[in-house]
Coordinates of C-alpha atoms in Angstrom, one line a residue:
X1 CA -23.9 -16.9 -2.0
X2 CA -21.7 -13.8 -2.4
X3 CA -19.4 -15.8 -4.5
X4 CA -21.7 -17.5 -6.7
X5 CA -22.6 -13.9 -7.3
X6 CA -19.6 -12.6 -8.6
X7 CA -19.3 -15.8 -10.4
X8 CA -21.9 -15.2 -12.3
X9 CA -21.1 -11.6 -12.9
X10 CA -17.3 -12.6 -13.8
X11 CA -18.4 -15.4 -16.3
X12 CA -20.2 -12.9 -18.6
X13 CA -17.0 -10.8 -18.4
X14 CA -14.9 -13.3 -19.5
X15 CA -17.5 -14.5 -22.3
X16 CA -17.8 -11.0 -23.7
X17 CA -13.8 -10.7 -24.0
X18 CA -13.4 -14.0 -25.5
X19 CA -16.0 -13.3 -28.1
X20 CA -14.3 -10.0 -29.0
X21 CA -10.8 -10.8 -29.4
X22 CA -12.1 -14.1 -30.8
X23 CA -9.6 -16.1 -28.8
X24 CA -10.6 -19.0 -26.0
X25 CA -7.5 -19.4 -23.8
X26 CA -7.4 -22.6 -21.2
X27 CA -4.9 -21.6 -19.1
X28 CA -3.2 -19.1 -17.7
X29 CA 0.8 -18.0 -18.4
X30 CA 3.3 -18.5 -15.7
X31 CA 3.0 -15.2 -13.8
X32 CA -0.2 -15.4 -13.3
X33 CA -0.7 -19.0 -12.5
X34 CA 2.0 -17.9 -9.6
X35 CA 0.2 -15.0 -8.6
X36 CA -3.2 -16.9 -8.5
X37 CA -1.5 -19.7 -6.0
X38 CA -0.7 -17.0 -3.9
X39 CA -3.3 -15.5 -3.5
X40 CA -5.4 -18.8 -2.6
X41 CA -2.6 -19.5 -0.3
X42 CA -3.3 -16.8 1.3
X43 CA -6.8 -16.7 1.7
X44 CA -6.4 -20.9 2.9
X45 CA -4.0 -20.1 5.6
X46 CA -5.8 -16.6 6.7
X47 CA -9.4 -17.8 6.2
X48 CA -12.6 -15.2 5.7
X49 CA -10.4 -11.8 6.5
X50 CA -8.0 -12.7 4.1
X51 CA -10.9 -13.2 0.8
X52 CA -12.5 -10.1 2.2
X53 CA -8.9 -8.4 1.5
X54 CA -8.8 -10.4 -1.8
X55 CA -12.1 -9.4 -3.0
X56 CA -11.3 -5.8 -2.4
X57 CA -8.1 -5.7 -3.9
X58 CA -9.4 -7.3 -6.7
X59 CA -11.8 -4.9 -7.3
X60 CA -10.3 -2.3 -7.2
X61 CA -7.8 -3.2 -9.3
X62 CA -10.4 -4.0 -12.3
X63 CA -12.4 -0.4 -11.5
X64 CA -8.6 0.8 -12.4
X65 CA -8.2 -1.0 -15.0
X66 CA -11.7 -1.1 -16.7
X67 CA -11.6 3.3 -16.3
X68 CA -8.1 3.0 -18.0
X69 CA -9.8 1.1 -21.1
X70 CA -12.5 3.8 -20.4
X71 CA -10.6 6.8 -21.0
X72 CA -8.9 5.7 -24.3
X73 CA -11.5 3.8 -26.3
X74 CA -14.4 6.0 -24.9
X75 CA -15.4 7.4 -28.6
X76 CA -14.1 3.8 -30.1
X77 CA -16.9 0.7 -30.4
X78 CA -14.9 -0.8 -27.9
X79 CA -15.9 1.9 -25.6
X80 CA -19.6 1.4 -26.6
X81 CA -18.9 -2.6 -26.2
X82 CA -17.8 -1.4 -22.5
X83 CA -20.7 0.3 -21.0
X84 CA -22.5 -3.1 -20.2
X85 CA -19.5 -4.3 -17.7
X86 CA -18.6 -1.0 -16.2
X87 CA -22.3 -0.5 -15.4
X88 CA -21.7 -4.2 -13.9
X89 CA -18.6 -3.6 -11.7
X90 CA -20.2 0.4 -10.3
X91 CA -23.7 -1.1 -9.8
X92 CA -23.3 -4.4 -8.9
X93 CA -20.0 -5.7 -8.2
X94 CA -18.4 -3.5 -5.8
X95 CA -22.1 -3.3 -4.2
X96 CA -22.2 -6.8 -3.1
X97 CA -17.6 -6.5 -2.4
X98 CA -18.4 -3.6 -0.6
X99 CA -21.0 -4.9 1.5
X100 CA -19.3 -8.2 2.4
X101 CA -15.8 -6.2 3.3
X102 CA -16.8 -3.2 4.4
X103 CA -14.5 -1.7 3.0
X104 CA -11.4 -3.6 5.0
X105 CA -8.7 -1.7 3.0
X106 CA -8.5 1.4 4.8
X107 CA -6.4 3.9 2.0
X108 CA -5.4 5.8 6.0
X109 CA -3.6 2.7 7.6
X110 CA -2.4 1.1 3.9
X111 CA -0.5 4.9 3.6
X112 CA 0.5 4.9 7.6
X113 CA 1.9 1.1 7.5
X114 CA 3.4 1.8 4.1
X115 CA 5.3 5.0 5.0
X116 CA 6.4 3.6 8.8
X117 CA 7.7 0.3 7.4
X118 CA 9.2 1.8 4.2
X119 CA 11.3 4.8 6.4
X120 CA 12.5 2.4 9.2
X121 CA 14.2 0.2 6.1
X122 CA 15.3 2.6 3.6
X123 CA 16.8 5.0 6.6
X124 CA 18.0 2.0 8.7
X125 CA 19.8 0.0 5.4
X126 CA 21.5 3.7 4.5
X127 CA 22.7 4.3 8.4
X128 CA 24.0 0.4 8.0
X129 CA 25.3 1.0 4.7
X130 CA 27.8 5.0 5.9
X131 CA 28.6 3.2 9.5
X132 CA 30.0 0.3 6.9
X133 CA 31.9 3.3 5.2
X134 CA 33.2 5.1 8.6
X135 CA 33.4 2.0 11.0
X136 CA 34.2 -1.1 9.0
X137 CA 33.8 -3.0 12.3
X138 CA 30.1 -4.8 12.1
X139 CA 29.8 -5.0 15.9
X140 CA 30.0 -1.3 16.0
X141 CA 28.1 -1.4 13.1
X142 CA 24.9 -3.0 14.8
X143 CA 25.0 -1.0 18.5
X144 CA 25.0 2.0 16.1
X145 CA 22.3 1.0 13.6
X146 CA 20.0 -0.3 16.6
X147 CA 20.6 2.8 18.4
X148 CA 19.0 4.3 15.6
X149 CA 16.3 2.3 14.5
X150 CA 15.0 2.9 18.3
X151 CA 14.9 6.7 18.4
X152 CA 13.4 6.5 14.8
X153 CA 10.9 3.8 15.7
X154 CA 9.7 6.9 18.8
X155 CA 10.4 9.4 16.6
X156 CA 8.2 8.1 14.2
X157 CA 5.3 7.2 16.5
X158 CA 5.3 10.7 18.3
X159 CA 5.2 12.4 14.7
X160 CA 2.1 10.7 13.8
X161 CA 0.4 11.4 17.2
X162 CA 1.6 14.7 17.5
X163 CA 0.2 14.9 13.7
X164 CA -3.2 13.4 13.5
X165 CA -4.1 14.7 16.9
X166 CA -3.6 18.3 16.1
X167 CA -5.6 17.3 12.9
X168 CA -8.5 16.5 15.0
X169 CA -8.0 19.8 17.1
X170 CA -8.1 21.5 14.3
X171 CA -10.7 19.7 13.2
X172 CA -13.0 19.9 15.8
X173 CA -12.5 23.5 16.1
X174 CA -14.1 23.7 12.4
X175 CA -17.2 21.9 13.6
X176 CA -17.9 23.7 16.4
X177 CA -17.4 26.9 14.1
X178 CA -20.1 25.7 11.8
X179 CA -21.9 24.3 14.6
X180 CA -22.4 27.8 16.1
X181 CA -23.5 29.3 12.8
X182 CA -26.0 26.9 12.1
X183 CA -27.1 27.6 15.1
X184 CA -27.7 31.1 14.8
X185 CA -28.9 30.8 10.9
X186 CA -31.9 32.8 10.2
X187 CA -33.6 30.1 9.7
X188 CA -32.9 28.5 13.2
X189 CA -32.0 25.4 12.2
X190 CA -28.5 23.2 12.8
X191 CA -26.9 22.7 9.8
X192 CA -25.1 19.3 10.7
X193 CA -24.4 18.2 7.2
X194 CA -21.9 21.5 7.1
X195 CA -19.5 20.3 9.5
X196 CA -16.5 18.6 8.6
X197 CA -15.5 15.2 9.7
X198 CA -13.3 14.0 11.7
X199 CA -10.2 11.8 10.6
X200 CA -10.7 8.4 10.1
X201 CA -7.4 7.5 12.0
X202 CA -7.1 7.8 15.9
X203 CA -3.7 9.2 17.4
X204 CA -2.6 6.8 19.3
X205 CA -3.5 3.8 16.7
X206 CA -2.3 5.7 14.1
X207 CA 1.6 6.3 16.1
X208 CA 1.1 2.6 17.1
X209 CA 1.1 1.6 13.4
X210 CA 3.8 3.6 11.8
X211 CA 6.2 3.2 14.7
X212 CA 5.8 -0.7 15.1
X213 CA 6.1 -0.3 11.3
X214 CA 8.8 1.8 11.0
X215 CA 10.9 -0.5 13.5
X216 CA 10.0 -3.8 11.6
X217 CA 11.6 -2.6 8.6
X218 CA 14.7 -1.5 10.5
X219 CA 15.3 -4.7 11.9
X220 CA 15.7 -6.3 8.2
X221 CA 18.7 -4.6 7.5
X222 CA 20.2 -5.1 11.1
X223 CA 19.5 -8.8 11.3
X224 CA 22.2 -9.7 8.5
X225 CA 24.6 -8.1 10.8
X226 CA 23.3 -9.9 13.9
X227 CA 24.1 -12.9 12.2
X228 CA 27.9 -12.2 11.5
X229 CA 27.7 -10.1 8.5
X230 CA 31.0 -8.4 7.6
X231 CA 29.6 -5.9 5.5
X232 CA 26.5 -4.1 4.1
X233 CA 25.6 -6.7 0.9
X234 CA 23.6 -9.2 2.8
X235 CA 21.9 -6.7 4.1
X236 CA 20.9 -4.9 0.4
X237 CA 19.9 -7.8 0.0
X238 CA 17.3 -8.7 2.7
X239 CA 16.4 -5.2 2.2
X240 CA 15.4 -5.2 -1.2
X241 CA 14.1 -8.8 -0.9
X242 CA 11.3 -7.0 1.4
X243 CA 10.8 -4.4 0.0
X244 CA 9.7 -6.3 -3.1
X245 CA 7.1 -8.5 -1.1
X246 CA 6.0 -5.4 0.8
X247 CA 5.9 -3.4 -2.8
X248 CA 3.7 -6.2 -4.4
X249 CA 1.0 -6.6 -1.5
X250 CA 0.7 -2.9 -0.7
X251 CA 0.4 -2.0 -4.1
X252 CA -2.1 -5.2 -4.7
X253 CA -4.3 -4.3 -1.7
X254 CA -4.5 -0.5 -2.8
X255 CA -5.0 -1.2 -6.7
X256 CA -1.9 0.5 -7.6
X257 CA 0.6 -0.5 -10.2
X258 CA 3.0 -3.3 -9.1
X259 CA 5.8 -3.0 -11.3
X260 CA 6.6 0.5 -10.9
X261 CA 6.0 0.9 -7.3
X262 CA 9.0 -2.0 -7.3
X263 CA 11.2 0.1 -9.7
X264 CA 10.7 3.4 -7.5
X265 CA 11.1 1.6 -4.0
X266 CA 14.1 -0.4 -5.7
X267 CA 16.0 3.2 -7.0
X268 CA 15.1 4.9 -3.9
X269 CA 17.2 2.0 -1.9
X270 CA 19.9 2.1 -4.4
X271 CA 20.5 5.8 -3.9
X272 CA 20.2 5.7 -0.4
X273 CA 22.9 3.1 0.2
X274 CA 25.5 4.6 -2.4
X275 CA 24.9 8.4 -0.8
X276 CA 25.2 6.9 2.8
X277 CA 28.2 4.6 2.3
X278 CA 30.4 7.4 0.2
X279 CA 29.4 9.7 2.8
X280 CA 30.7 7.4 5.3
X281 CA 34.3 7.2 3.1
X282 CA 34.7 10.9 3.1
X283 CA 34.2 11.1 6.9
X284 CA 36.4 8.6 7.6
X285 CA 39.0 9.9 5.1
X286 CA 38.8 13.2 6.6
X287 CA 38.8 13.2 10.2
X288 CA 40.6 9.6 10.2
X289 CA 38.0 7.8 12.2
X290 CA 39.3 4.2 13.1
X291 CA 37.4 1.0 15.5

């Protein structure tokens, strides 16, 4: 029923773009047509969870979109032509998305997977990439990187606890100040609307994610190496390979642009390696190290 909804809804949409750049295209162009298989790929293997995620994503990503259009042909006819379909994805659109997902894509644990699984590789593929430098030896190589990757992984973990549960102190501290003056208002009555909420994320979930996060990306650039790599290409490679899958699905979920989330994860890994590895030259250079 929900689907035949936004059918419905979507059909006009298209009907009202086709009539105004007078164009009736039959299929879609290669990108696309990859990116639609995708994502029913996706939603065939993973089922109801999966087109909950979809229809989210999807929303959100024509809200952006749509405002974007918005914002520069507001005083334009186009902007006047617009009005009918905006009103269609804020009143009745995300209504019925939002009540079938309930709001599944949670911006807290997108940001806390994100940053966990984005550190571990980025910080794991640069240690790989200076013991490479210093070492040469991949054997010493992976005790090293692993080592790392470990501490990291808890390092990570306790950071968020330590974090979000000194958030909710902090928090609750606020209430229970507002609390107590509502309390004692002249007019006797609680104000409950006046205290502050408390974060959406739980410690210990919240340390659970971005450490286990954190340590799946720092095995990418380690299993290369596992596998008898002699140096730190393959493992660039697997690295940004990952990255680029993470990049697309993160950014997809969260309605954020795709392309140049790729570009600044890609430069960020770039710089990270060369820094790391010359770093790893000079130290060996100057205090000789040899394994």
């Amino acid at each position: 029923d929900i689907l035949d909804e936004l059918i419905r809804i979507e059909t006009t949409h298209v009907s009202f773009w086709q009539n105004f750049f007078e164009s009736h295209p039959t299929t879609l162009d290669f990108s696309r047509r990859v990116k639609l298989r995708a994502i029913l790929l996706a939603c065939r293997l993973l089922g109801a969870p999966a087109i909950h995620l979809v229809l989210e994503a999807i929303e959100v990503y024509g809200v952006r979109k749509y405002l974007a259009l918005w914002k520069a042909y507001k005083h334009l006819p186009l902007g006047e032509a617009l009005k009918g379909i905006l009103t269609d994805e804020f009143k009745h659109e995300d209504v019925i998305v939002t009540q079938v997902t309930e709001r599944k894509v949670n911006p807290e644990r997108i940001r806390n997977i994100f940053l966990g699984l984005n550190d571990g590789l980025v910080e794991i593929l640069g240690a790989v990439s200076g013991f490479f430098g210093a070492f040469g030896d991949s054997v010493t190589v992976l005790i090293a990187g692993t080592t790392t990757a470990v501490a990291g992984s808890l390092s990570m973990a306790a950071g968020a606890y330590v974090a979000i549960g000194s958030e909710k102190e902090v928090t609750q501290t606020e209430n229970d100040k507002k609390r107590f003056l509502g309390e004692t208002s002249l007019s006797g009555h609680v104000n409950e609307s006046a205290a502050a909420t408390e974060p959406a994320e739980q410690p210990f979930g919240a340390s659970f994610v971005v450490g286990g996060s954190y340590f799946a990306g720092a095995i990418i650039p380690l299993l290369p190496i596992a596998f008898g790599a002699k140096d730190a290409w393959l493992s660039l490679l697997a690295a940004g390979s990952v990255i680029i899958i993470v990049s697309m699905a993160l950014a997809f979920l969260s309605g954020m642009d795709i392309k140049r989330r790729i570009l600044i994860n890609l430069v960020i890994i770039a710089a990270a390696v060369g820094v790391t590895y010359m770093i790893g030259i000079a130290v060996k250079s100057l205090w000789g190290i040899e394994v």
